[in-house]
Structure formats: C-alpha cells, structure tokens
C-alpha positions as a Markdown table, in Angstrom:
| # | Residue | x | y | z |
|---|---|---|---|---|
| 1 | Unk | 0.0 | 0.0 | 0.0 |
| 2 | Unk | 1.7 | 3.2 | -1.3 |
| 3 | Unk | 1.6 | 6.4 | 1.9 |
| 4 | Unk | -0.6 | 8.4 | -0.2 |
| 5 | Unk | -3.1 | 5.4 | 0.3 |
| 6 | Unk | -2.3 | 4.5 | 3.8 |
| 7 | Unk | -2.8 | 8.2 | 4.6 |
| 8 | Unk | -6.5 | 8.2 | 3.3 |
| 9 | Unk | -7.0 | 5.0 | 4.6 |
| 10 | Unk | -6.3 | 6.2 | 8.4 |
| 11 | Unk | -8.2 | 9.5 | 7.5 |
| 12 | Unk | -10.9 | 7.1 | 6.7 |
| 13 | Unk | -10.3 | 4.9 | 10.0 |
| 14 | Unk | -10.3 | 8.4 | 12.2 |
| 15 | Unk | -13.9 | 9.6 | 11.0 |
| 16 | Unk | -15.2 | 6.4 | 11.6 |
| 17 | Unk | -13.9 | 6.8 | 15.2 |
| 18 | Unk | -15.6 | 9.9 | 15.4 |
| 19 | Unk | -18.8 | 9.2 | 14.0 |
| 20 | Unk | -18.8 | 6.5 | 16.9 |
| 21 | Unk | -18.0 | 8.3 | 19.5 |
| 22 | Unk | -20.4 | 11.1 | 18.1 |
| 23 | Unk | -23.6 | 8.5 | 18.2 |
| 24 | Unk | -22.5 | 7.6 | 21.6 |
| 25 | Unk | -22.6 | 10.9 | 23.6 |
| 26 | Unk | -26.1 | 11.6 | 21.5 |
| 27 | Unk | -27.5 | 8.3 | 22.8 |
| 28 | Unk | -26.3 | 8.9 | 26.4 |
| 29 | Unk | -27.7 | 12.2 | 26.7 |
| 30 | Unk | -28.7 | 15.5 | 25.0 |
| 31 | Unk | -26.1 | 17.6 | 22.7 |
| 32 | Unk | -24.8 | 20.8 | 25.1 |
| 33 | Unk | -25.2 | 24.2 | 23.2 |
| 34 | Unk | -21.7 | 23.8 | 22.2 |
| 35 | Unk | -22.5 | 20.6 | 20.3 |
| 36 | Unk | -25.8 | 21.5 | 19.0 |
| 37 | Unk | -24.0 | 24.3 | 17.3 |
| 38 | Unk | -21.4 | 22.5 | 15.9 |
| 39 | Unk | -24.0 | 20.0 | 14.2 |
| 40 | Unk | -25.9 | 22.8 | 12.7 |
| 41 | Unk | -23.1 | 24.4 | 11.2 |
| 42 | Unk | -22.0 | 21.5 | 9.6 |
| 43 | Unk | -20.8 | 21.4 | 5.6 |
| 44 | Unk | -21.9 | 18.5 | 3.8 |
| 45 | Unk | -20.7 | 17.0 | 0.8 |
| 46 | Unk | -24.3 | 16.3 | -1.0 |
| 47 | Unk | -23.0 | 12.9 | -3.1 |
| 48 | Unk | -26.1 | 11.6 | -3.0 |
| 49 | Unk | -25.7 | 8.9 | -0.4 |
| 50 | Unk | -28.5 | 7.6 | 2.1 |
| 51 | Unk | -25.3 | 8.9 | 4.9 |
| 52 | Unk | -24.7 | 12.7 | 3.4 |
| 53 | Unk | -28.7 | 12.8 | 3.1 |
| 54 | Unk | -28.9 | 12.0 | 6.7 |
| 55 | Unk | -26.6 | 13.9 | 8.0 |
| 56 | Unk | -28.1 | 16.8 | 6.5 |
| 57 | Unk | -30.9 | 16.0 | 8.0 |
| 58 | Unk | -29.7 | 15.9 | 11.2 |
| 59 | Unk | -27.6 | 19.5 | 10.9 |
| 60 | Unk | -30.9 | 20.7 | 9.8 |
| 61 | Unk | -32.4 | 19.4 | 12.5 |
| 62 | Unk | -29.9 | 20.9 | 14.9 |
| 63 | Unk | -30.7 | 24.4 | 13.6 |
| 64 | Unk | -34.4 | 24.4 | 14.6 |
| 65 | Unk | -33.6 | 22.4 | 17.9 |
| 66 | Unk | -33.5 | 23.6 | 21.6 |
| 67 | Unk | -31.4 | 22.6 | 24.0 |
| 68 | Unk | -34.7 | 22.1 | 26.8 |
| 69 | Unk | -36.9 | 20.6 | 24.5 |
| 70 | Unk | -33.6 | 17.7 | 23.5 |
| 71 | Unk | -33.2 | 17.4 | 26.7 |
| 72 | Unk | -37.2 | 16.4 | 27.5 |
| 73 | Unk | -37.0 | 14.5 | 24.3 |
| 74 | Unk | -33.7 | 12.3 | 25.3 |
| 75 | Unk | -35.7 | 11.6 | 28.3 |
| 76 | Unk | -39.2 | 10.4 | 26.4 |
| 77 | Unk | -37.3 | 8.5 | 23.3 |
| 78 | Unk | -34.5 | 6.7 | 25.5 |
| 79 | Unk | -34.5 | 6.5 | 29.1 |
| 80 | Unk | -38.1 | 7.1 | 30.3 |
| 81 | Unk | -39.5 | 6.5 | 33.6 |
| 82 | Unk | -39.3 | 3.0 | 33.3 |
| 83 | Unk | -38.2 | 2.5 | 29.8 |
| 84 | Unk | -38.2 | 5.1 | 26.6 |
| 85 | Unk | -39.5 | 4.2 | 23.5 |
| 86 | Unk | -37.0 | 3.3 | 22.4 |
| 87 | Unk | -34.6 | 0.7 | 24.5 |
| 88 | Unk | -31.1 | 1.1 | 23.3 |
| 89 | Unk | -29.8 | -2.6 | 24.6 |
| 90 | Unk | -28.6 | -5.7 | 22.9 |
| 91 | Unk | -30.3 | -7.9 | 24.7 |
| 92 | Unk | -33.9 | -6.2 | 24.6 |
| 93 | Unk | -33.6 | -6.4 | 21.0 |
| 94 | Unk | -32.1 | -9.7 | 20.6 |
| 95 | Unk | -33.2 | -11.5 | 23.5 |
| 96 | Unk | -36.7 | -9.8 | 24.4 |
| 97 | Unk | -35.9 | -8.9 | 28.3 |
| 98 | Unk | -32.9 | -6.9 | 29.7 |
| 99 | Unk | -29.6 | -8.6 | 30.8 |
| 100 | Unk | -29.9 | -11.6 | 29.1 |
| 101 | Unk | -27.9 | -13.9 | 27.1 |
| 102 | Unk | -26.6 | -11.0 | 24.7 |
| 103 | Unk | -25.0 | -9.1 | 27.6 |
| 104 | Unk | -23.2 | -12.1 | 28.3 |
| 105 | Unk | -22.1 | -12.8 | 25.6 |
| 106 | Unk | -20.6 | -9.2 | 25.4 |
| 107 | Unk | -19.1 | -9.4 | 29.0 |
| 108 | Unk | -16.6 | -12.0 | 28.1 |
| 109 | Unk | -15.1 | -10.8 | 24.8 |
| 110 | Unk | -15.1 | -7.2 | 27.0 |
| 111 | Unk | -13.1 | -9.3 | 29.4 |
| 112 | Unk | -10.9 | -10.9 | 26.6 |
| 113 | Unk | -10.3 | -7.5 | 24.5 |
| 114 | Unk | -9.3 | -6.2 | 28.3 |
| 115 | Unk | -12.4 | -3.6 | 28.6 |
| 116 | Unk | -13.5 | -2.6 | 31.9 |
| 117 | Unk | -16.6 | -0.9 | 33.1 |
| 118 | Unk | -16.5 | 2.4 | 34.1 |
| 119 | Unk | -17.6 | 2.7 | 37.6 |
| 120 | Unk | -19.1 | 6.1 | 36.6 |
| 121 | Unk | -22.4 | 5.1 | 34.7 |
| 122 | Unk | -24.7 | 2.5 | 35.5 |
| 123 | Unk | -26.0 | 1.6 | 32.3 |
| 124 | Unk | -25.2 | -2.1 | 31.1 |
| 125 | Unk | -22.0 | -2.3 | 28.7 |
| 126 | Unk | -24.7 | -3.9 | 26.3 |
| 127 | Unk | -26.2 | -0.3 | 25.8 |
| 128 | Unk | -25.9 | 1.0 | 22.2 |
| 129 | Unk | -23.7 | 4.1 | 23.2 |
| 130 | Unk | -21.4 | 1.6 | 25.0 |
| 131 | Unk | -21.1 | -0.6 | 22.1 |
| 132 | Unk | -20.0 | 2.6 | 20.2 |
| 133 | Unk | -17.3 | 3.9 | 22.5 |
| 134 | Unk | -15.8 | 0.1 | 22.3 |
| 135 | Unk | -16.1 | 0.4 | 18.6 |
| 136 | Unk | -14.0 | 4.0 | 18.2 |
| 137 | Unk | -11.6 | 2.2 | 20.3 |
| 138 | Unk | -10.9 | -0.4 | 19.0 |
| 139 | Unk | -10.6 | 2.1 | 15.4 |
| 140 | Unk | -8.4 | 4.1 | 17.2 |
| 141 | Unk | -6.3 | 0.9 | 18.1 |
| 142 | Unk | -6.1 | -0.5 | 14.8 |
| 143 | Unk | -7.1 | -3.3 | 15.9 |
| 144 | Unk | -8.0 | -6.5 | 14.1 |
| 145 | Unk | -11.3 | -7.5 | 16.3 |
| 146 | Unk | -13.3 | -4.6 | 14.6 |
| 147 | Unk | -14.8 | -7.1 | 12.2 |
| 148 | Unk | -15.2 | -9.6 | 14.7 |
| 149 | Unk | -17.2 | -7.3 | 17.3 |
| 150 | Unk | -19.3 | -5.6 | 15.4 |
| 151 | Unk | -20.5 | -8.8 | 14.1 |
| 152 | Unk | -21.2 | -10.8 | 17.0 |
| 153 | Unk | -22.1 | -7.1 | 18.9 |
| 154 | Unk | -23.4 | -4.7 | 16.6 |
| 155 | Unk | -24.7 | -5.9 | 13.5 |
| 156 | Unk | -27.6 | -8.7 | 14.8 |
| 157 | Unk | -29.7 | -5.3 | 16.0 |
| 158 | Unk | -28.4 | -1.6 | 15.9 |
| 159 | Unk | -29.6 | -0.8 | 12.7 |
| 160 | Unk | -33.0 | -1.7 | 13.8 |
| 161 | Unk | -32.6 | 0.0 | 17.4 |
| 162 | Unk | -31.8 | 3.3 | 15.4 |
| 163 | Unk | -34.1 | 2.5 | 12.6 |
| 164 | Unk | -36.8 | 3.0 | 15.6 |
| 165 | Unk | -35.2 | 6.0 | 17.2 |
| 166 | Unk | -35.7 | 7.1 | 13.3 |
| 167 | Unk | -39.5 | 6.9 | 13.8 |
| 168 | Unk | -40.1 | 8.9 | 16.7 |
| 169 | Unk | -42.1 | 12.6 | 16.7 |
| 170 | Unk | -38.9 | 14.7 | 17.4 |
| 171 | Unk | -37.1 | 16.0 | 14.4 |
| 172 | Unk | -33.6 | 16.2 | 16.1 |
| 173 | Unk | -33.7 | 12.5 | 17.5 |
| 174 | Unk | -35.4 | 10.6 | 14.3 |
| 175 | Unk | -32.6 | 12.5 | 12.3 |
| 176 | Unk | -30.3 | 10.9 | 14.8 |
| 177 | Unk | -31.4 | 7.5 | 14.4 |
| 178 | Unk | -31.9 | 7.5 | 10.6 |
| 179 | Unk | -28.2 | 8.4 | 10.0 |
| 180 | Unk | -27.3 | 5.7 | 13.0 |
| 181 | Unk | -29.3 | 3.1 | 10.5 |
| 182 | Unk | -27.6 | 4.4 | 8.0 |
| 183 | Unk | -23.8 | 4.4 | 9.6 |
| 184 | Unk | -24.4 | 0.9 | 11.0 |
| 185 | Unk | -25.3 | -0.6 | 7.4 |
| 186 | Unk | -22.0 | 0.9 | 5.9 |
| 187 | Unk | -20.1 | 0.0 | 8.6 |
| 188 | Unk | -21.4 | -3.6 | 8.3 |
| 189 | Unk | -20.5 | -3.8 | 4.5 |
| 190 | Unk | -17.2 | -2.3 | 5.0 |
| 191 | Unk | -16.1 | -4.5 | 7.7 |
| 192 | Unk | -17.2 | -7.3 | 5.8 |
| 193 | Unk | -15.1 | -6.4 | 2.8 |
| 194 | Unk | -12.1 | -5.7 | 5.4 |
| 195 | Unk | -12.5 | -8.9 | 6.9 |
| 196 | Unk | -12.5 | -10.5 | 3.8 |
| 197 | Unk | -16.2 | -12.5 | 4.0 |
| 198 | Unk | -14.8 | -14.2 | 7.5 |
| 199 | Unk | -14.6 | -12.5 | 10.7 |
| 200 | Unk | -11.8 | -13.7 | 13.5 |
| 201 | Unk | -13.0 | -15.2 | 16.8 |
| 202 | Unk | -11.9 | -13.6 | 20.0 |
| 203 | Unk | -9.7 | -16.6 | 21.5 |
| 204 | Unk | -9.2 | -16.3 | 25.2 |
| 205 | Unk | -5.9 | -17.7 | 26.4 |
C-alpha cells in the first residue's frame, strides 16, 4: 500500500472513530449548546448517499432544535420512567428482556479485548452508546477485532434500534437514528469487505 493510500485509509479509520464516539454521547444524553452548534453548522458534501442525506438532515435538525426541548426529548425517546420508546440494549432487541444472554455474551469478549466498566455510569456495557465507544476504540487501536465485534455485537440489532429511534415525533432525535441506520449498514459492509467475507474469533488464552 503506497503512503498516499495509507494516509487516506487512516483518515478514513479516524472519521469512523468519530462518527462513533459522536452516536454515543447523543445516545447517552442531550447535545450541550456547544454541540448542537457545531452539528448545525455543519458542511456537507451532497454525493447523493443515504449517509450525506442524513446527516443533512440531522444539521438541519440541529438548527431548529433547543437545547430544553432535547433534553425532554432524550428523556421520552430513550430513558423514560421505566423504559423510553426506544430501548437502546442488545439484549432487549435480541433477546426480548434486559440482561440476558446478549449481555453475556458481550461481557466476556469485553473481558478478553481487556475492557473494563467504568464505575461512573450505571448503564449495562450492552447499551448501544457503550457498544459505540468500544467500537472507536478499537478504530483508534487498529485493531484486528473490529470485524469480529461488530459482528457478534453490533450488527444482529443496531440498525434496527436506530431505525426505531428514526420513527419517533422529534425531528432532532429521528434524524439521529436514521443516520445511526444508515452508519451501521455501511459499517457492516465495510467491515465485511475488510475482513475479507470471514470475521476472526476472539480466543481467550
């Protein structure tokens, strides 16, 4: 692979990062002005993808937002009393009920990839923003699991968790979950190509 290539390839690698880390701190809570701003002032390159649509939509989206009404809105769509409308957890969308066989499952290839949780949140590692900040690490590492964990972690049922954030009545948070959709499905394609149709098992030793 010639520099020039490498170069854009790692450019490639960092954005990804980014947009992960970006869909986390959304998920976990409500932009702060700071953000908001920076998502409405965003330029996008119109190519004509499903992704550059989206995130039009959601700088858009931004621009007409409030900061109170998000932060009511976060509340309603994702954490709720009880629940939100939306659960954002592997195993309610993969095995029907909260801390099931899903979070698991995730727990010991966290424990083999040497993740810990942080003692600051409360949340299950299996929520969707969790999943994302693993992912940007693991991009940030360079490391060869990418394929692997968003496979057995990701791919089974966050395009459908953000596909039904993308239904809900607040323009800022269905924008949200529509490019989420959208991200996931790229990233699934592209870590399939990169992985070459076969993804590598996490082996504990």
């Amino acid at each position: 692979m010639t520099d020039a290539a490498l170069s854009t390839l790692k450019e490639a690698d960092a954005l990804r990062a980014d947009i992960y880390r970006l869909l986390a701190s959304l998920l976990r809570q409500a932009p702060d002005a700071e953000l908001l701003e920076w998502l409405a002032d965003l330029s996008i390159d119109q190519d004509g993808s499903r992704l550059a649509e989206c995130w039009k939509a959601l700088s858009e989206a931004a621009k007409a937002a409030h900061i109170e009404q998000l932060q009511r809105a976060h509340f309603n769509h994702l954490v709720g009393v009880i629940q939100g409308e939306v659960v954002p957890y592997a195993s309610w969308y993969r095995n029907g009920e909260l801390m099931e066989a899903a979070l698991v499952a995730l727990r010991r290839d966290l424990k083999v990839l040497g993740f810990v949780r942080s003692e600051h949140t409360r949340d299950p590692e299996d929520h969707l923003a969790a999943l994302c900040e693993v992912m940007a690490m693991l991009i940030d590492a360079e490391s060869q699991e990418q394929a692997y964990f968003f496979s057995q972690h990701l791919a089974p049922w966050a395009a459908n968790c953000c596909a039904d954030l993308g239904q809900v009545d607040t323009a800022f948070y269905a924008a949200l979950g529509q490019l989420g959709s959208a991200f996931m499905e790229s990233e699934q394609a592209r870590l399939r190509v990169d992985a070459g149709q076969t993804t590598v098992r996490i082996v504990e030793l």
